[in-house]
CSV table of C-alpha atoms and ligand atoms in Angstrom, one decimal:
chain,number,residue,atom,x,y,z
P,4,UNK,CA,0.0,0.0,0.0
P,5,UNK,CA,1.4,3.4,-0.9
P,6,UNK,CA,2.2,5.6,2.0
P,7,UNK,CA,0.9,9.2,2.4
P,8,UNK,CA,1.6,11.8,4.8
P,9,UNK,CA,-0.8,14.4,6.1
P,10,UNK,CA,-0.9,17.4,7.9
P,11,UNK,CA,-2.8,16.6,10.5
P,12,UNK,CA,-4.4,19.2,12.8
P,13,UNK,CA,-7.2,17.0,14.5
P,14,UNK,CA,-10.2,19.5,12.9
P,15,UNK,CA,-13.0,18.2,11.4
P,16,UNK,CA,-11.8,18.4,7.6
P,17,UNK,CA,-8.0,16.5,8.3
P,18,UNK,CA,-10.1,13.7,10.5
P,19,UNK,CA,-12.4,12.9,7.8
P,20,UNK,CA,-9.2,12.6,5.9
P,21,UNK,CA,-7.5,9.9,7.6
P,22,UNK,CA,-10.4,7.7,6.9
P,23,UNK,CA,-10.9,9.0,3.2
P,24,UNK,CA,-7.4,8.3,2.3
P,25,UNK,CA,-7.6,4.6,3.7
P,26,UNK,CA,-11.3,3.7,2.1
P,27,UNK,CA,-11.5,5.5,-1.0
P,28,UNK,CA,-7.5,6.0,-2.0
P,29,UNK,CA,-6.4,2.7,-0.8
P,30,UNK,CA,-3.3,4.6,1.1
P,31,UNK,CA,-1.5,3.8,4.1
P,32,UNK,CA,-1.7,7.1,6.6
P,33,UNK,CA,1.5,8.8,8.6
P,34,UNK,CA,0.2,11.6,10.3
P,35,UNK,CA,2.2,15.0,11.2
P,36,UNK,CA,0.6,18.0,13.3
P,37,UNK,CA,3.3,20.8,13.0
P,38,UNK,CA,2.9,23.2,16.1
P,39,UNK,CA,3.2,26.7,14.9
P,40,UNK,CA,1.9,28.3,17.9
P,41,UNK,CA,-1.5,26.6,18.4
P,42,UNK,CA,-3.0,26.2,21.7
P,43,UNK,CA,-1.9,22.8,23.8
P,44,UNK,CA,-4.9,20.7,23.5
P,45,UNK,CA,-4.4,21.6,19.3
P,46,UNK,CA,-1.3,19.9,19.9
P,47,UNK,CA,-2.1,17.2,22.5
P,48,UNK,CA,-5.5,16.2,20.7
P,49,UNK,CA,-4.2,15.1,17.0
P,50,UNK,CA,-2.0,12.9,18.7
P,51,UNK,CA,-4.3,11.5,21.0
P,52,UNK,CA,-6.6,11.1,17.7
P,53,UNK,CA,-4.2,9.7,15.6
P,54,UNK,CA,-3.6,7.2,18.2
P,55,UNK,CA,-6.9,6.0,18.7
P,56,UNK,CA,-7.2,5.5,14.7
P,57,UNK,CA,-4.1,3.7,14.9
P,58,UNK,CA,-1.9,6.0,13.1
P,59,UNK,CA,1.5,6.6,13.0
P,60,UNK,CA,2.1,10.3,14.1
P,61,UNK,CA,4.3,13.3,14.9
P,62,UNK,CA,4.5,16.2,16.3
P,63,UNK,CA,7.0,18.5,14.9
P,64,UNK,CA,7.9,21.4,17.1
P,65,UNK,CA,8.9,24.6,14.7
P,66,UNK,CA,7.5,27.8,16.9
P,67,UNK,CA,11.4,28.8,16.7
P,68,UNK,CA,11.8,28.7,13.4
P,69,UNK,CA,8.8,30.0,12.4
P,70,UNK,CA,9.9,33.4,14.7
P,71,UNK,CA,13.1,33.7,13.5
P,72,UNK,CA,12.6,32.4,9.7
P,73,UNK,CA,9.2,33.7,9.0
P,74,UNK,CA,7.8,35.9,11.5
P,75,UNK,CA,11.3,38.3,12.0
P,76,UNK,CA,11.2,38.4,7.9
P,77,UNK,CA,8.0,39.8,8.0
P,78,UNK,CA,8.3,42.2,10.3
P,79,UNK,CA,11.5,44.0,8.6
P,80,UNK,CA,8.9,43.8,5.2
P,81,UNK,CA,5.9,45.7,7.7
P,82,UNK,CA,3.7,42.7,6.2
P,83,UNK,CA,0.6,43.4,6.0
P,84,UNK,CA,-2.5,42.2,3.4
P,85,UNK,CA,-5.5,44.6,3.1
P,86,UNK,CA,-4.8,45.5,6.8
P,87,UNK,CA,-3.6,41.7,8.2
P,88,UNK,CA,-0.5,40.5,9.7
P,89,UNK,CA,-0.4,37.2,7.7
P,90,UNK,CA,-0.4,35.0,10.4
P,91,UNK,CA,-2.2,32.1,9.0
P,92,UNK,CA,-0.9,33.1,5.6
P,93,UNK,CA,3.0,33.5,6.9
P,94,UNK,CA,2.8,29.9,8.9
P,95,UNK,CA,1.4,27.8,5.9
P,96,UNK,CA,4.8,27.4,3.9
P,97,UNK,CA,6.8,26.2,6.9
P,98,UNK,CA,4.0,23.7,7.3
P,99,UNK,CA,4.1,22.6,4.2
P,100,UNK,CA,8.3,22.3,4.5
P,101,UNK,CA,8.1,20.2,7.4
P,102,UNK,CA,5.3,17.8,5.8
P,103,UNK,CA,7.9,17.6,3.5
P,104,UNK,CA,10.9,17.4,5.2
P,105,UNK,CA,9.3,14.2,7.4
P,106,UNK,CA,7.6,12.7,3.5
P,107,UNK,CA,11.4,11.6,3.0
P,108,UNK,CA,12.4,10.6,5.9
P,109,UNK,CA,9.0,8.1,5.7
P,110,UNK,CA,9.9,7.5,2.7
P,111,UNK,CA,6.2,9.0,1.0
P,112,UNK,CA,5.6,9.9,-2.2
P,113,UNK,CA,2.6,11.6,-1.4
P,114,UNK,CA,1.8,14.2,0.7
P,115,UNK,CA,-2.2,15.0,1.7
P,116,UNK,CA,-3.8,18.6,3.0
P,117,UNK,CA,-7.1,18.9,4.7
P,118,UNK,CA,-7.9,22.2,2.7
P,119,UNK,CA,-11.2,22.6,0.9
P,120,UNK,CA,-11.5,24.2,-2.8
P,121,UNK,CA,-12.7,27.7,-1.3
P,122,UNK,CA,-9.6,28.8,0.2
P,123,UNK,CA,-5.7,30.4,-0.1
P,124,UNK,CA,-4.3,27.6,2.1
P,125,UNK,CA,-4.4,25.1,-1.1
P,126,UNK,CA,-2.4,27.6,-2.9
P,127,UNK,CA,0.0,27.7,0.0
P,128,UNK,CA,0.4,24.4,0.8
P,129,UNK,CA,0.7,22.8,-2.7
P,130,UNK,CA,3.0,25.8,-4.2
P,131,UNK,CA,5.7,24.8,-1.7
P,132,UNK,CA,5.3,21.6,-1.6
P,133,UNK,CA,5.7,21.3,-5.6
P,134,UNK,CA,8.8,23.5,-5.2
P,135,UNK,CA,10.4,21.6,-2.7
P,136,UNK,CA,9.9,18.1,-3.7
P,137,UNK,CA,8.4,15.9,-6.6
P,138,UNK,CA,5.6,14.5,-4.0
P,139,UNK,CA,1.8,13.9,-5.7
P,140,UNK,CA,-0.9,16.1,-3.5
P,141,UNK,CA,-4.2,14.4,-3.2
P,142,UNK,CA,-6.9,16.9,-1.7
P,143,UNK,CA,-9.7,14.6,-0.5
P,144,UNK,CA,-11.9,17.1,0.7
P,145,UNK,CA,-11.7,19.3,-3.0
P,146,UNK,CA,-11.5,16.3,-4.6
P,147,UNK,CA,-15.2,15.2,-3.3
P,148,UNK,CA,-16.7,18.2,-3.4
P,149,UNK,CA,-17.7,17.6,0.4
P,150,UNK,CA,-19.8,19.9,2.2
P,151,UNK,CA,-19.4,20.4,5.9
P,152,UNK,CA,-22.6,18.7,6.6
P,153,UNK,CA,-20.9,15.7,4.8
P,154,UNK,CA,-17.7,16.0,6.2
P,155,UNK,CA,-19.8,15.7,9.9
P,156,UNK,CA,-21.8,12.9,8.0
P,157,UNK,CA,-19.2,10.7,7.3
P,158,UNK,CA,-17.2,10.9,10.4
P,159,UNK,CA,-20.3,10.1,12.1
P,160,UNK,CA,-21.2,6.8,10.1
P,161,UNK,CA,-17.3,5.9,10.1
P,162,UNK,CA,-16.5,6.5,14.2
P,163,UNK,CA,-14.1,9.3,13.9
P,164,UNK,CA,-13.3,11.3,16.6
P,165,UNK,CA,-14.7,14.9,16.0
P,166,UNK,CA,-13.5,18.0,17.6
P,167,UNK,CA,-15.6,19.4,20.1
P,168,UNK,CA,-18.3,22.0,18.1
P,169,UNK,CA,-16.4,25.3,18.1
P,170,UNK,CA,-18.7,28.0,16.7
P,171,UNK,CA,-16.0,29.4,14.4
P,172,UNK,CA,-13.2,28.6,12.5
P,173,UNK,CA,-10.2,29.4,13.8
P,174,UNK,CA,-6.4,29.2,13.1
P,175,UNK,CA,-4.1,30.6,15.1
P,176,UNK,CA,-0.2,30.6,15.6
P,177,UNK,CA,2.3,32.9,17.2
P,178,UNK,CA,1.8,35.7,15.3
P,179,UNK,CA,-2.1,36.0,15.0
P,180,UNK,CA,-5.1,34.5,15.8
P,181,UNK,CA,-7.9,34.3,12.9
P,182,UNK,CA,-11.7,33.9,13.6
P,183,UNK,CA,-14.2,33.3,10.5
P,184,UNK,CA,-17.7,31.2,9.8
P,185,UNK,CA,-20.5,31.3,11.7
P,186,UNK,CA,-22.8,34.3,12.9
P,187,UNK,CA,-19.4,36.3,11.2
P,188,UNK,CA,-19.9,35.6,7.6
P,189,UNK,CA,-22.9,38.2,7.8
P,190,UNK,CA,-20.2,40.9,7.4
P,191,UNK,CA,-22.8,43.4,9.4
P,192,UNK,CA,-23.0,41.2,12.8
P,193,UNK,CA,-20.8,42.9,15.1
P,194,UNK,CA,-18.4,40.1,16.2
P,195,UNK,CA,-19.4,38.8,19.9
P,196,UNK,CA,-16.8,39.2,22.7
P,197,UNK,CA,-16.5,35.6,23.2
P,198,UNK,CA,-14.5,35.3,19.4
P,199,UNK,CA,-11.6,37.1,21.3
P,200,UNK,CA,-9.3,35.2,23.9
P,201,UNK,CA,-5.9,37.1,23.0
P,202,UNK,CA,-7.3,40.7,22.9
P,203,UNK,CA,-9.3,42.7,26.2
P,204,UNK,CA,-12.3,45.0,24.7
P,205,UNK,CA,-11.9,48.0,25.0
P,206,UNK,CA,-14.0,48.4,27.9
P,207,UNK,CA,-12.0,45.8,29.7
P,208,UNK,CA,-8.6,47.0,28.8
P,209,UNK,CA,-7.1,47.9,32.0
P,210,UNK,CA,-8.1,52.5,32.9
P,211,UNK,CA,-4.3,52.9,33.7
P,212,UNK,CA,-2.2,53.3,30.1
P,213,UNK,CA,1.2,51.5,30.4
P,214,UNK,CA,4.5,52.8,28.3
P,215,UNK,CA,6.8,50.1,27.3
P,216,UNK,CA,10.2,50.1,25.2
P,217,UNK,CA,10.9,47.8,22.4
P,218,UNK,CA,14.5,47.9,21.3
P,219,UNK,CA,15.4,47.0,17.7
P,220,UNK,CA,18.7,45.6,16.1
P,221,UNK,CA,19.1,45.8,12.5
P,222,UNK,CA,15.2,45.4,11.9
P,223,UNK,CA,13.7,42.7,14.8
P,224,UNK,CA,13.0,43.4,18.5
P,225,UNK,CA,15.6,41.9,20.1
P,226,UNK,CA,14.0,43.7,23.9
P,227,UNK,CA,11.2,44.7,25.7
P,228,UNK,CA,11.5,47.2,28.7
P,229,UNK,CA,15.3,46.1,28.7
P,230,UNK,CA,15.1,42.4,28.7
P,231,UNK,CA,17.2,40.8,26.4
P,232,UNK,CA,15.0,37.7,24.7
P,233,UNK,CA,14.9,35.8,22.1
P,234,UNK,CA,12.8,35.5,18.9
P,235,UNK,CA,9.7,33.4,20.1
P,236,UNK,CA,9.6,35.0,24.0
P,237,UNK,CA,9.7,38.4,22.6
P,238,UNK,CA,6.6,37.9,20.3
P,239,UNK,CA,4.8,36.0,22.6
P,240,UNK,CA,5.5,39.1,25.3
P,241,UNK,CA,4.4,41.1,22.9
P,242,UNK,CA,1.5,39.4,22.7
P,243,UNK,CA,0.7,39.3,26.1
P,244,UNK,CA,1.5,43.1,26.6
P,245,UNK,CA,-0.3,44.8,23.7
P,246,UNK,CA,-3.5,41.9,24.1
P,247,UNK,CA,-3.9,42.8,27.8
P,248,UNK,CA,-4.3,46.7,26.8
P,249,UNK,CA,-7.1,45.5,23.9
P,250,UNK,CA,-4.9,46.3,20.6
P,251,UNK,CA,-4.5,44.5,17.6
P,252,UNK,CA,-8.2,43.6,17.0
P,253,UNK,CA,-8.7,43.6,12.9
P,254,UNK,CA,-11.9,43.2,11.2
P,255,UNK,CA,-11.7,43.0,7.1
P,256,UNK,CA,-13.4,42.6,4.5
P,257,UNK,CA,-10.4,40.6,2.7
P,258,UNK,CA,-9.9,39.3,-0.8
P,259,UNK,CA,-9.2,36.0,-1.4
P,260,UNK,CA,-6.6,34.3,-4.0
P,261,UNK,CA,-9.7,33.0,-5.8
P,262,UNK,CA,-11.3,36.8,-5.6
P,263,UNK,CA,-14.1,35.2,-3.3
P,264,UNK,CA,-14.2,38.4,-0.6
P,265,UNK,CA,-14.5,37.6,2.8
P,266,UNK,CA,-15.2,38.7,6.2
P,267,UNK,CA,-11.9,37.8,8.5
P,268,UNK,CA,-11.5,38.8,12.1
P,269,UNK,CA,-8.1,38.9,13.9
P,270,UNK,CA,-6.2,39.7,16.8
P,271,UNK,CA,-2.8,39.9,16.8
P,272,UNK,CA,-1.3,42.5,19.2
P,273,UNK,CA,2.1,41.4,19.0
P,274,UNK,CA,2.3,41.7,15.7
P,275,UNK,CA,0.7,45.3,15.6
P,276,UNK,CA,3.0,46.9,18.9
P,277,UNK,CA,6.1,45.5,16.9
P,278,UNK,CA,5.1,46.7,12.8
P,279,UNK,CA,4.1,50.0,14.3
P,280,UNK,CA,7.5,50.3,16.1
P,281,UNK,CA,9.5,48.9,13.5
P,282,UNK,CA,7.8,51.7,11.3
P,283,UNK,CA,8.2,54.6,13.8
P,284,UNK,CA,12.2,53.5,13.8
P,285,UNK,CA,12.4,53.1,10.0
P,286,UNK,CA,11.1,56.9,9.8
P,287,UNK,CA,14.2,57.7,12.2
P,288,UNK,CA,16.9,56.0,10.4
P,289,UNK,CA,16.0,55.4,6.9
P,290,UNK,CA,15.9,58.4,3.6
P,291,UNK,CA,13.3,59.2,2.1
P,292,UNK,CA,14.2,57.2,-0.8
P,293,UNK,CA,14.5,54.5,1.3
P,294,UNK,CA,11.0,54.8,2.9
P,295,UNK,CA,9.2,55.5,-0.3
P,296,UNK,CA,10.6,52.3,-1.9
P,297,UNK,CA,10.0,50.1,1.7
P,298,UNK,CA,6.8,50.7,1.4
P,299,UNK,CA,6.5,49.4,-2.3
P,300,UNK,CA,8.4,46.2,-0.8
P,301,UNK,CA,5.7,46.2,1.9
P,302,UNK,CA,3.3,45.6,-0.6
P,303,UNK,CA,5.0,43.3,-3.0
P,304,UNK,CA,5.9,41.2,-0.4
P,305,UNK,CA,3.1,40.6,1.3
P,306,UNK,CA,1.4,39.8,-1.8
P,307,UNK,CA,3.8,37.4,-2.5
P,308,UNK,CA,3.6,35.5,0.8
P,309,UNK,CA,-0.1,36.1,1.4
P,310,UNK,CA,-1.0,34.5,-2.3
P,311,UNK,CA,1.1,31.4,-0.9
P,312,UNK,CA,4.2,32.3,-3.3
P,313,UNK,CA,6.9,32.1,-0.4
P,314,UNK,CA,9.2,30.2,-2.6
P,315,UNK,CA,8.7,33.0,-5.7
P,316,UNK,CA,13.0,34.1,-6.1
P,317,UNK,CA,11.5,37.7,-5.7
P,318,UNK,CA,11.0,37.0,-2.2
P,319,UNK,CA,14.4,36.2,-1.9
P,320,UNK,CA,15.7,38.6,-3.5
P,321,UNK,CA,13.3,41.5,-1.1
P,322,UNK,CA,14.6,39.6,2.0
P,323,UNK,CA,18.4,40.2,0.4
P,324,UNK,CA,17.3,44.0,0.0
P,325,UNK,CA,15.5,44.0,3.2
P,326,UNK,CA,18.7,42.7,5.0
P,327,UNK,CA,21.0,45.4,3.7
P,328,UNK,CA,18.6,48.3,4.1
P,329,UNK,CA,17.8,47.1,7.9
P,330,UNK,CA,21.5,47.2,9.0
P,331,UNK,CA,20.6,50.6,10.2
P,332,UNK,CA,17.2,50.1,11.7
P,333,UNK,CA,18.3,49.7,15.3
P,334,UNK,CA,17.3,51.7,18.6
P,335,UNK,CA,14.1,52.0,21.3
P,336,UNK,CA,10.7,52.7,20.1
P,337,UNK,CA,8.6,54.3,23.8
P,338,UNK,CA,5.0,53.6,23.1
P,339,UNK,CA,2.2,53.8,25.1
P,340,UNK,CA,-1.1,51.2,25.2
P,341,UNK,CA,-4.3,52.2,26.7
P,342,UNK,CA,-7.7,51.1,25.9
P,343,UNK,CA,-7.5,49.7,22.3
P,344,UNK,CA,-4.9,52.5,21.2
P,345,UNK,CA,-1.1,52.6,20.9
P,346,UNK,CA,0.8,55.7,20.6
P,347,UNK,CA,4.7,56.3,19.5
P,348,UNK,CA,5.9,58.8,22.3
P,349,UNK,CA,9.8,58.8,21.3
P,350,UNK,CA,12.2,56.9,19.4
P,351,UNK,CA,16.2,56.9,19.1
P,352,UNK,CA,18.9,55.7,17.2
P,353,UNK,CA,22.1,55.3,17.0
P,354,UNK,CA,21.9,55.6,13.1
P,355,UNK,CA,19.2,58.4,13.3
P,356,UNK,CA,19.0,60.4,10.2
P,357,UNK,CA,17.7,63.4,12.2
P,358,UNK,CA,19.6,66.7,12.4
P,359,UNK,CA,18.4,68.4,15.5
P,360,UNK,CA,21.2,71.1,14.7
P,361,UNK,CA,20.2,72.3,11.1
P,362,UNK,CA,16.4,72.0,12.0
P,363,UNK,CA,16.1,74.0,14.8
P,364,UNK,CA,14.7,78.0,14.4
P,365,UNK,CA,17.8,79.1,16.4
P,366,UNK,CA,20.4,77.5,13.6
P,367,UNK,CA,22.5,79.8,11.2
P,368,UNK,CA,24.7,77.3,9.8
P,369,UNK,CA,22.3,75.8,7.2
P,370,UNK,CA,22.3,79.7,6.0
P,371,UNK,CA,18.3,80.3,4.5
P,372,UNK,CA,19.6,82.7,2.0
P,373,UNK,CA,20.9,79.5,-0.2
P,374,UNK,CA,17.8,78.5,-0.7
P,375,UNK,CA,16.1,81.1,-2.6
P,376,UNK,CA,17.2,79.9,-5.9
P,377,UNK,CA,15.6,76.1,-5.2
P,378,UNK,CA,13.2,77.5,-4.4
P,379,UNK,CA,12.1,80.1,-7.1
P,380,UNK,CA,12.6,77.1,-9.6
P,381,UNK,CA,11.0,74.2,-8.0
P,382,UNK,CA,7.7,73.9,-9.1
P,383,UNK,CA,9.0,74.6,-13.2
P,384,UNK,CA,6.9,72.1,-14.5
P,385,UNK,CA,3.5,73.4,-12.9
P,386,UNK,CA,4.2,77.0,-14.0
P,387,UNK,CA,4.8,75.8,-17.7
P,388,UNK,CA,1.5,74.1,-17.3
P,389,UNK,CA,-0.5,76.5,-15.9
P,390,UNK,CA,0.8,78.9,-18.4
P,391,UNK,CA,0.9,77.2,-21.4
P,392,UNK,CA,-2.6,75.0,-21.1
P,393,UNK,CA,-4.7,77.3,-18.7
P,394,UNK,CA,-4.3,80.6,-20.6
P,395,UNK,CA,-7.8,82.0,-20.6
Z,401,LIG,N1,-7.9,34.6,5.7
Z,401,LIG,C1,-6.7,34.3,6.3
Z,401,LIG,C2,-5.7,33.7,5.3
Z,401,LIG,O1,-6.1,33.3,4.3
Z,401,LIG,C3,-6.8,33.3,7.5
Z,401,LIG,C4,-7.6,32.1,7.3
Z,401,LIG,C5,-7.6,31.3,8.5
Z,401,LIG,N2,-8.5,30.2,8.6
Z,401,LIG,C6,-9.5,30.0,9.5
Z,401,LIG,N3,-10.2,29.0,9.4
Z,401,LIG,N4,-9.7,30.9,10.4
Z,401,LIG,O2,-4.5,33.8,5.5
């Protein structure tokens, strides 16, 4: 029997997988959950249900990577699709990599993804995989056409162990936490407290604001309040600070790769306390030149990684760029958090670009009198215009 490997995350759709793959594809099933960030029991639970189907499974453990790989890349790009941190979107690749990776050590030809024919993830998961190995993808749930209805159906009728009913649909890793489904898809129901566990409401948010300091080497936090700590402690600090004080709640009306629009909560504080720093010390240390052209790169690449193109060269080649212009992006960012809002109070660097000297009212140096002349001809091409074409 051939063997298959899928990524397993114990949710309804990679359940009624296992048992598809065996009856109607005649495969043999490994199973692999690879723990991005999800909560415990998302870890504990595949295993536990992989067991009781009799499957061989793993647990791959790549939270690290994924900060320091994924996550830091992002944040030097201020990644950001239609107003979202790509947390679902930035954790999909590595996934796929690691399904991969563990494919040939079992010694699979085949490699098998839970996603429906609705979605980005099939994008994601079956770009990378393609461009990392020569594995067949079988997609049992696009395949049949299976409704969720059918999906609950089977499992029923064929004993497998379903998740307890969870309202919505939720993915969630280090750097964000997505809701969708449910009561939501009406994008004019106000989403219900109870969607949020990683963000306060407003209301909640604690009355006293709190200032912290994030300190940045050449592009990534690398501190908070003047604590060293690595990659994966200081976004899940992060987390915990900017969540308590209710930031980083996003509610969109996104596009999708297949131009299907839909209506996509998120919370993910870290990520927003960090991209706004990282931003408030790029405006410190980079030119203007530079800025204007980050923010084109901004753009680009999270196009690229949101429409699952992580192994596109261009996004090597803006990680390159983005590696050389971020030498100079290090310092403290002093923000404060209070009731849903975060506010840059002061930034500083030892590679600020900002002459106190030659800006102040009081200097003589930078002598006034120099400029007349740039400034008599600077707007040449307007005066032609309004000259020549608005002469009546
Ligand atoms: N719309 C986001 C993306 O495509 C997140 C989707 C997460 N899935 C979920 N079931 N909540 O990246």
């Amino acid at each position: 029997m051939e063997k298959v490997v899928l990524a397993f995350s114990g949710g309804l759709d990679t359940s009624v997988c296992i048992k598809l793959l065996q009856e109607e594809y005649d495969k043999e099933v490994v199973t692999a959950c690879v723990d991005v960030g999800q909560p415990e029991d998302e870890i504990t639970r595949p295993a536990k249900v992989a067991r009781e189907m009799g499957m061989k499974h793993y647990t791959i453990d790549a939270k690290e990577e994924f900060a320091r790989d994924f996550i830091f890349r992002a944040i030097k790009a201020n990644a950001l699709y239609e107003g979202y941190p790509l947390s679902t979107a930035l954790a999909r690749p590595l996934i796929a990599i690691k399904i991969v990776e563990l494919a040939k050590k079992e010694g699979a030809t085949t490699i098998s993804h839970g996603c429906t024919g609705k979605g980005n993830d099939q994008f994601r998961f079956e770009s990378t995989i393609r461009s990392s190995s020569s594995c067949n993808v079988i997609a049992p749930i696009r395949d049949l056409n299976l409704t969720r209805t059918e999906e609950v159906e089977y499992a029923e009728s064929h004993g497998i162990p379903l998740p307890s009913d969870k309202l919505y649909s939720i993915d969630e890793n280090i750097w964000g936490r997505s809701i969708e489904g449910d009561i939501l898809e009406d994008p004019m129901v106000e989403p219900p407290e109870e969607a949020f566990t990683w963000t306060r409401s407003t209301e909640d948010a604690p009355d006293e604001p709190q200032v912290v300091e994030l300190s940045f080497e050449e592009g990534v936090p690398v501190a908070l309040d003047g604590q060293n700590m690595a990659p994966l402690k200081i976004i899940e600090a992060c987390n915990q600070v900017a969540g308590r004080h209710g930031i980083g709640r996003v509610d969109i009306m996104e596009d999708r790769i297949i131009g299907l629009k839909s209506r996509e909560n998120y919370e993910t504080p870290g990520a927003f306390l960090i991209i706004n720093a990282h931003k408030a010390l790029e405006q410190l240390t980079l030119t203007r030149e530079e800025l204007k052209f980050a923010e084109t790169i901004s753009h680009t690449y999270s196009e690229l990684v949101y429409n699952g193109l992580w192994h596109e060269p261009l996004r090597e080649d803006l990680d390159q760029l983005l590696d050389h212009m971020q030498r100079r992006v290090s310092g403290v960012v002093k923000l404060k958090l209070h009731k849903g809002s975060l506010r840059v109070l002061g930034r500083k660097s030892p590679y600020s670009l900002y002459n106190e000297k030659a800006v102040s009212f009081e200097d003589k140096d930078l002598d006034q009198r120099e400029m007349a002349g740039m400034v008599k001809n600077y707007a040449l091409q307007a005066a032609c215009y309004q000259k020549v074409c608005k002469k009546d």
